Amino acid sequence: MIPTLEWLPQGVSFLDQTKLPLEETYVLATDYQQVAVIIRDMIVRGAMAIGVAGAMGVALGIDRSRATSLADLDHEVAHICQTLAETRPTAVNLFWGIGQIRELYQALAATHTPIMEIKAAVVARARQMYDEDIAACRQLGQFGAELMPQKGTILTHCNAGALAACGYGSALGVIRAAVERGQQIDVLADETRPYLQGARLTAWELMKDNIPTTVLCDNMSAHLMSKGRIQAVIVGADRIAANGDTANKIGTYGVSILAKEHGIPFYVAAPWATIDLATANGEGIPIEQRDRREVTHSNGRQMTPDGVGIENPAFDVTPAKYISAIITERGVLRAPFIESIAAAAGTHPAKNLHLEAQRTV
Ligand code: MRU
C-alpha cells in the first residue's frame, strides 16, 4: 500500500507528489494552514486524497486549537474549514471531507461535549475516513474488475490510483483488482499534460506493483484506438453531477469521444463521495484554472515565447452520454444515470433501478 498521507502523533505526513517519480520524500504538516498549502500546491492531489486530507486538516486544526470555550472553538472551526475549502474548487470530495468533520464537530458542540473529547472524536473520524476510502476503492475495484477483459490493454488518463486516494485507488483500483484476479491487463497511461500525472505518477505506482505499463503522449490514443490496440478506457472523477456528467482531468472529455467513435467502452470509477447530488449537470461544476507557468514551462525550462496567451483549465466535463458505466462501491451504474444515481442514493422511487450489483460496504 502506498502511504499517500498518514495521520501521525506529530501531524499529517504527505508523500510529496511534486517530487515523484525521482524522489520519494515526505512533508509533515503540523497545522491546518500547512495542510491547505499542501493541497493547493498539489503535494497531495487526486479527489479522494484531498478529501481525506481536508478532513485531516480540519481535525488537525481542532486538535491543535488552544481555545478554552466552545464559542471560541466555533469561530476557529469556521475559519479552518473556509481556509481548507479555498484551496481547490473542482473535486467535491474536498468539501465532503471537510463537511464530515465539521458536522461531527457541530453535533458534539451542540451537546456541550468537553473540548478534549471533541478533539479525540474528530481525529478518530478523520483516521476512519482514511480506512473507509481504502475499503470503498477495494469494493469498487471488485465490481469494476468484472468489466475488464480477461486479457487486454486499458487506457487511463491522469492518475486515479493509490496516489490519488489512500493507497489503492479508483480507476487503478479496478485494474489492481483485475490483476489480483489473474486477468492479464496491461496499461496505457496518457502522459496528461500539463502536469504529467500519467507519466510521473500512474507509471510510477503501477510499475511499483509490476503491472505492465506504457506511457503515451496525449495525442496518440486516437491512432492506437484505430489500430485496435485499446480494449477499454477507465478514468477517475473529481465530481459527478446528478445526471452523470463527470469532471475529471483536462483531456478526459476528448478521450471519451475517441472511445465512442471507436466503439470502446469508457468507464468512470469513483467512490460514492465523488457524486454531487446537489449539482444537476456538468454546467454547474466549477473548473479550476491553474497557473500559466504549468503550461509555459517544463522542468523549469521555458517552452513558449514570452507574452503568448495561455489556457490552463485543470479539468473538463465528460457528458454522461459518452460514459458506458460509472463504477462505485455501491455498484455499477448505467444510463440513464439520472435514474441509476438516484436509485443508488436511495432518492429514486424505483430503488436499485439499473444497479447491477448491490452495496456491500
Ligand atoms: O489535478 P489533480 O491531479 O488533483 O487531478 C486528479 C484527477 O483528475 C483524477 O483523475 C481524479 O481526482 C480522480 S482520482 C481520485
Coordinates of C-alpha atoms and ligand atoms in Angstrom, one line a residue:
M1 CA 0.0 0.0 0.0
I2 CA 1.4 3.4 -1.0
P3 CA 1.4 5.9 2.0
T4 CA -0.1 8.9 0.2
L5 CA -1.0 10.5 3.5
E6 CA -0.9 9.4 7.1
W7 CA -2.0 10.7 10.5
L8 CA 0.9 10.7 12.9
P9 CA 1.2 11.9 16.5
Q10 CA 3.3 14.8 15.3
G11 CA 1.0 15.8 12.4
V12 CA -0.1 14.7 9.0
S13 CA 2.5 13.2 6.7
F14 CA 2.2 13.5 2.9
L15 CA 4.1 11.8 0.2
D16 CA 5.4 14.7 -1.9
Q17 CA 3.8 14.0 -5.3
T18 CA 5.6 17.0 -6.9
K19 CA 8.9 15.2 -6.5
L20 CA 7.8 11.8 -8.0
P21 CA 9.0 9.8 -9.7
L22 CA 12.5 10.8 -9.0
E23 CA 12.4 11.3 -5.2
E24 CA 10.2 9.6 -2.6
T25 CA 10.1 12.2 0.1
Y26 CA 7.6 13.2 2.8
V27 CA 6.3 16.5 4.1
L28 CA 4.9 16.9 7.6
A29 CA 2.0 19.3 8.3
T30 CA 1.8 20.3 11.9
D31 CA -1.1 22.8 11.5
Y32 CA -4.1 23.2 9.2
Q33 CA -2.6 26.1 7.3
Q34 CA 0.2 23.8 6.2
V35 CA -2.3 21.2 5.1
A36 CA -4.1 24.0 3.0
V37 CA -0.8 24.9 1.2
I38 CA 0.0 21.2 0.6
I39 CA -3.4 20.7 -1.1
R40 CA -3.2 23.9 -3.1
D41 CA 0.4 23.2 -4.3
M42 CA -0.5 19.6 -5.2
I43 CA 1.9 17.9 -2.8
V44 CA -1.2 15.8 -2.3
R45 CA -3.6 15.6 -5.2
G46 CA -6.4 13.5 -6.6
A47 CA -10.0 13.8 -5.5
M48 CA -10.1 11.1 -2.8
A49 CA -6.7 12.0 -1.3
I50 CA -7.6 15.7 -1.0
G51 CA -11.0 14.7 0.5
V52 CA -9.3 12.8 3.3
A53 CA -6.5 15.5 3.5
G54 CA -9.3 18.1 4.0
A55 CA -10.8 16.0 6.8
M56 CA -7.4 15.5 8.5
G57 CA -6.7 19.2 8.1
V58 CA -9.9 20.2 9.9
A59 CA -9.2 17.5 12.6
L60 CA -5.6 18.8 12.9
G61 CA -6.9 22.4 13.3
I62 CA -9.3 21.4 16.1
D63 CA -6.8 19.1 17.8
R64 CA -4.1 21.9 17.9
S65 CA -6.5 24.6 18.9
R66 CA -5.9 26.5 22.2
A67 CA -9.5 27.6 22.5
T68 CA -10.8 27.1 26.0
S69 CA -14.5 27.7 25.2
L70 CA -16.8 26.2 22.6
A71 CA -17.7 29.7 21.5
D72 CA -14.1 30.4 20.6
L73 CA -13.6 27.0 19.0
D74 CA -16.7 27.6 16.9
H75 CA -15.1 30.6 15.3
E76 CA -11.9 28.8 14.7
V77 CA -13.6 25.8 13.1
A78 CA -15.4 28.1 10.7
H79 CA -12.1 29.7 9.7
I80 CA -10.3 26.4 9.4
C81 CA -13.0 25.0 7.1
Q82 CA -13.0 28.0 5.0
T83 CA -9.2 28.1 4.6
L84 CA -9.1 24.4 3.5
A85 CA -12.2 24.8 1.2
E86 CA -10.5 27.7 -0.7
T87 CA -7.6 25.5 -1.9
R88 CA -9.0 23.7 -4.9
P89 CA -12.6 24.1 -6.3
T90 CA -13.4 21.1 -8.6
A91 CA -13.1 17.9 -6.6
V92 CA -16.3 17.6 -4.5
N93 CA -14.5 15.2 -2.2
L94 CA -12.6 18.0 -0.6
F95 CA -15.9 19.7 0.5
W96 CA -17.3 16.4 1.5
G97 CA -14.2 15.6 3.7
I98 CA -14.3 19.0 5.3
G99 CA -18.0 18.7 5.8
Q100 CA -17.8 15.3 7.5
I101 CA -15.6 16.7 10.3
R102 CA -17.4 20.0 10.6
E103 CA -20.7 18.2 11.0
L104 CA -19.3 15.9 13.6
Y105 CA -17.9 18.9 15.5
Q106 CA -21.2 20.7 15.3
A107 CA -23.1 17.7 16.6
L108 CA -20.7 17.3 19.6
A109 CA -20.6 21.0 20.3
A110 CA -24.4 21.2 20.3
T111 CA -24.4 18.7 23.2
H112 CA -21.7 20.6 25.1
T113 CA -19.2 17.7 24.8
P114 CA -15.9 18.6 26.6
I115 CA -13.3 20.0 24.2
M116 CA -10.8 17.2 24.9
E117 CA -13.4 14.7 23.9
I118 CA -14.3 16.6 20.7
K119 CA -10.6 16.6 19.8
A120 CA -10.3 12.8 20.2
A121 CA -13.6 12.2 18.3
V122 CA -12.7 14.3 15.2
V123 CA -9.2 12.8 15.0
A124 CA -10.7 9.3 15.2
R125 CA -13.2 10.2 12.5
A126 CA -10.6 11.6 10.1
R127 CA -8.5 8.5 10.6
Q128 CA -11.5 6.3 10.0
M129 CA -12.2 8.1 6.7
Y130 CA -8.8 7.0 5.5
D131 CA -9.7 3.4 6.1
E132 CA -13.1 3.8 4.5
D133 CA -11.5 5.2 1.4
I134 CA -9.4 2.1 1.0
A135 CA -12.5 -0.2 1.7
A136 CA -14.6 1.7 -0.9
C137 CA -11.8 1.5 -3.5
R138 CA -11.3 -2.2 -2.9
Q139 CA -15.1 -2.8 -3.3
L140 CA -15.5 -0.7 -6.5
G141 CA -12.4 -2.5 -7.7
Q142 CA -14.1 -5.8 -7.4
F143 CA -17.2 -4.5 -9.3
G144 CA -15.0 -2.9 -12.0
A145 CA -12.8 -6.0 -12.5
E146 CA -15.9 -7.8 -13.8
L147 CA -16.0 -5.3 -16.7
M148 CA -12.3 -5.6 -17.6
P149 CA -11.3 -8.1 -20.3
Q150 CA -9.6 -11.4 -19.4
K151 CA -6.7 -10.2 -21.4
G152 CA -6.3 -6.7 -22.9
T153 CA -4.9 -3.2 -22.9
I154 CA -6.6 -0.5 -20.9
L155 CA -6.1 3.2 -21.4
T156 CA -6.2 5.6 -18.5
H157 CA -5.9 9.4 -18.2
C158 CA -4.3 11.3 -15.3
N159 CA -3.7 9.4 -12.1
A160 CA -6.7 7.8 -10.3
G161 CA -4.6 5.4 -8.3
A162 CA -3.2 4.9 -4.9
L163 CA -1.6 8.3 -5.0
A164 CA -5.0 10.0 -5.8
A165 CA -6.5 8.2 -2.8
C166 CA -5.5 6.5 0.4
G167 CA -3.3 3.8 -1.1
Y168 CA -5.4 1.7 -3.5
G169 CA -7.2 4.0 -6.0
S170 CA -10.3 4.1 -8.1
A171 CA -9.6 3.6 -11.8
L172 CA -6.3 2.0 -11.0
G173 CA -8.0 0.1 -8.1
V174 CA -10.1 -1.6 -10.8
I175 CA -7.0 -2.5 -12.7
R176 CA -5.3 -3.7 -9.5
A177 CA -8.4 -5.9 -8.7
A178 CA -8.5 -7.4 -12.2
V179 CA -4.7 -8.2 -12.0
E180 CA -5.2 -9.7 -8.5
R181 CA -7.9 -12.0 -10.0
G182 CA -5.4 -13.2 -12.7
Q183 CA -6.7 -11.1 -15.6
Q184 CA -3.9 -10.2 -18.0
I185 CA -4.1 -6.5 -18.1
D186 CA -1.5 -4.0 -19.4
V187 CA -2.0 -0.3 -19.1
L188 CA -1.5 2.6 -21.4
A189 CA -1.1 5.8 -19.4
D190 CA -1.7 9.1 -21.1
E191 CA 1.1 11.4 -20.0
T192 CA -1.6 14.0 -19.1
R193 CA -0.2 17.4 -20.0
P194 CA 0.5 19.8 -18.5
Y195 CA 1.1 18.3 -15.0
L196 CA 2.1 14.9 -16.2
Q197 CA 0.2 12.9 -13.6
G198 CA 0.1 9.9 -16.0
A199 CA 3.8 10.0 -17.0
R200 CA 5.0 10.7 -13.5
L201 CA 2.5 9.2 -11.1
T202 CA 0.5 6.5 -12.8
A203 CA 3.6 5.0 -14.4
W204 CA 5.4 5.1 -11.0
E205 CA 2.8 3.4 -8.9
L206 CA 1.9 0.7 -11.5
M207 CA 5.5 -0.2 -12.0
K208 CA 5.9 -0.5 -8.3
D209 CA 3.1 -3.1 -8.5
N210 CA 4.7 -4.8 -11.5
I211 CA 1.7 -4.1 -13.7
P212 CA 2.9 -3.7 -17.3
T213 CA 2.6 0.0 -18.2
T214 CA 3.4 2.1 -21.3
V215 CA 3.3 5.9 -21.4
L216 CA 2.0 7.7 -24.4
C217 CA 1.6 11.4 -25.3
D218 CA -2.0 12.6 -25.0
N219 CA -2.3 13.0 -28.8
M220 CA -1.5 9.3 -29.5
S221 CA -4.5 7.4 -28.3
A222 CA -6.7 8.0 -31.4
H223 CA -4.1 6.3 -33.5
L224 CA -3.8 3.3 -31.1
M225 CA -7.6 3.0 -30.9
S226 CA -7.9 3.0 -34.7
K227 CA -5.4 0.1 -34.7
G228 CA -7.4 -2.0 -32.2
R229 CA -4.8 -1.6 -29.5
I230 CA -7.1 -0.5 -26.7
Q231 CA -9.9 -2.7 -25.3
A232 CA -11.3 -0.2 -22.7
V233 CA -10.8 3.2 -21.1
I234 CA -11.0 3.8 -17.4
V235 CA -10.6 7.1 -15.6
G236 CA -11.4 8.5 -12.2
A237 CA -13.6 11.5 -11.4
D238 CA -13.4 14.7 -9.4
R239 CA -17.1 15.4 -9.4
I240 CA -20.0 13.5 -10.9
A241 CA -23.2 15.5 -11.3
A242 CA -26.7 14.0 -10.6
N243 CA -27.1 13.3 -14.3
G244 CA -23.8 11.5 -14.6
D245 CA -21.8 14.3 -16.3
T246 CA -18.3 13.8 -14.9
A247 CA -15.5 16.3 -14.3
N248 CA -12.0 14.8 -14.4
K249 CA -8.6 15.8 -15.5
I250 CA -8.4 18.0 -18.6
G251 CA -8.3 15.8 -21.7
T252 CA -10.7 13.2 -20.4
Y253 CA -13.6 14.6 -22.4
G254 CA -11.6 14.2 -25.7
V255 CA -10.6 10.6 -24.8
S256 CA -14.3 9.8 -24.2
I257 CA -15.3 11.0 -27.6
L258 CA -12.5 9.0 -29.2
A259 CA -13.6 5.9 -27.3
K260 CA -17.2 6.3 -28.5
E261 CA -16.1 6.8 -32.1
H262 CA -14.1 3.5 -31.9
G263 CA -16.7 1.5 -30.1
I264 CA -14.5 1.2 -27.0
P265 CA -16.2 1.2 -23.5
F266 CA -15.4 4.2 -21.5
Y267 CA -15.7 3.7 -17.7
V268 CA -15.6 6.1 -14.8
A269 CA -14.5 4.7 -11.4
A270 CA -15.2 6.7 -8.3
P271 CA -16.3 6.3 -4.7
W272 CA -19.8 7.5 -3.8
A273 CA -18.3 10.6 -2.1
T274 CA -17.5 11.9 -5.6
I275 CA -21.2 12.1 -6.6
D276 CA -22.6 15.5 -6.1
L277 CA -26.4 15.2 -6.0
A278 CA -26.7 19.0 -5.4
T279 CA -25.2 19.7 -8.9
A280 CA -27.8 18.9 -11.6
N281 CA -25.4 18.6 -14.5
G282 CA -21.9 19.4 -15.7
E283 CA -22.6 23.1 -16.3
G284 CA -22.7 23.6 -12.6
I285 CA -19.2 22.1 -11.9
P286 CA -16.6 24.8 -11.2
I287 CA -13.4 24.2 -13.2
E288 CA -10.1 25.1 -11.6
Q289 CA -7.9 27.4 -13.6
R290 CA -4.2 26.9 -12.7
D291 CA -1.1 28.9 -13.1
R292 CA 0.1 29.6 -16.7
R293 CA 3.6 28.5 -15.7
E294 CA 2.4 24.9 -15.7
V295 CA 1.9 25.2 -19.5
T296 CA 4.7 27.6 -20.4
H297 CA 7.4 25.7 -18.5
S298 CA 8.6 22.1 -18.4
N299 CA 11.1 21.1 -15.7
G300 CA 11.8 24.7 -15.0
R301 CA 12.6 25.4 -18.7
Q302 CA 10.5 27.9 -20.7
M303 CA 8.8 26.3 -23.7
T304 CA 6.8 29.2 -25.1
P305 CA 7.6 32.7 -26.3
D306 CA 7.3 35.5 -23.7
G307 CA 3.9 37.1 -23.6
V308 CA 1.9 34.5 -25.5
G309 CA -1.6 33.8 -24.3
I310 CA -2.1 30.6 -22.2
E311 CA -5.1 28.5 -21.3
N312 CA -4.8 26.2 -18.3
P313 CA -8.2 24.7 -17.2
A314 CA -7.2 21.8 -14.9
F315 CA -10.4 19.8 -15.6
D316 CA -13.1 19.2 -18.2
V317 CA -16.5 17.7 -18.1
T318 CA -17.3 14.5 -20.0
P319 CA -21.0 14.4 -20.8
A320 CA -22.9 11.4 -19.5
K321 CA -23.7 10.2 -23.0
Y322 CA -20.1 9.2 -23.5
I323 CA -19.9 7.1 -20.3
S324 CA -20.5 3.4 -20.6
A325 CA -20.8 2.9 -16.8
I326 CA -19.9 4.6 -13.5
I327 CA -18.3 2.1 -11.1
T328 CA -18.9 2.9 -7.4
E329 CA -18.7 0.9 -4.2
R330 CA -22.5 0.8 -4.3
G331 CA -22.5 -0.9 -7.6
V332 CA -22.1 -0.4 -11.4
L333 CA -24.4 2.4 -12.6
R334 CA -25.6 2.5 -16.2
A335 CA -27.5 5.1 -18.3
P336 CA -29.9 6.8 -17.7
F337 CA -27.6 7.9 -14.9
I338 CA -30.1 10.4 -13.5
E339 CA -32.1 7.3 -12.6
S340 CA -29.3 4.9 -11.6
I341 CA -27.6 7.6 -9.4
A342 CA -30.9 8.4 -7.7
A343 CA -31.6 4.7 -7.2
A344 CA -28.2 4.2 -5.6
A345 CA -28.6 7.3 -3.5
G346 CA -31.9 5.9 -2.2
T347 CA -33.8 9.0 -3.6
H348 CA -35.4 7.3 -6.5
P349 CA -38.8 5.7 -6.1
A350 CA -37.8 2.6 -8.0
K351 CA -34.8 1.8 -5.8
N352 CA -31.9 0.0 -7.3
L353 CA -33.0 0.6 -10.8
H354 CA -30.1 -0.1 -13.2
L355 CA -27.9 -1.2 -10.3
E356 CA -26.0 -4.3 -11.4
A357 CA -24.6 -5.0 -8.0
Q358 CA -25.7 -4.0 -4.6
R359 CA -23.9 -2.1 -2.0
T360 CA -21.8 -4.4 0.1
V361 CA -19.7 -2.0 2.1
Ligands
MRU1 O1 -5.3 17.9 -10.5 P1 -5.3 16.5 -9.9 O2 -4.0 15.8 -10.1 O3 -5.7 16.6 -8.5 O4 -6.4 15.8 -10.7 C1 -6.7 14.5 -10.4 C2 -7.7 13.8 -11.3 O5 -8.2 14.5 -12.2 C3 -8.0 12.4 -11.1 O6 -8.3 11.8 -12.3 C4 -9.3 12.4 -10.2 O7 -9.0 13.1 -9.0 C5 -9.8 11.1 -10.0 S1 -8.8 10.0 -8.9 C6 -9.4 10.4 -7.3

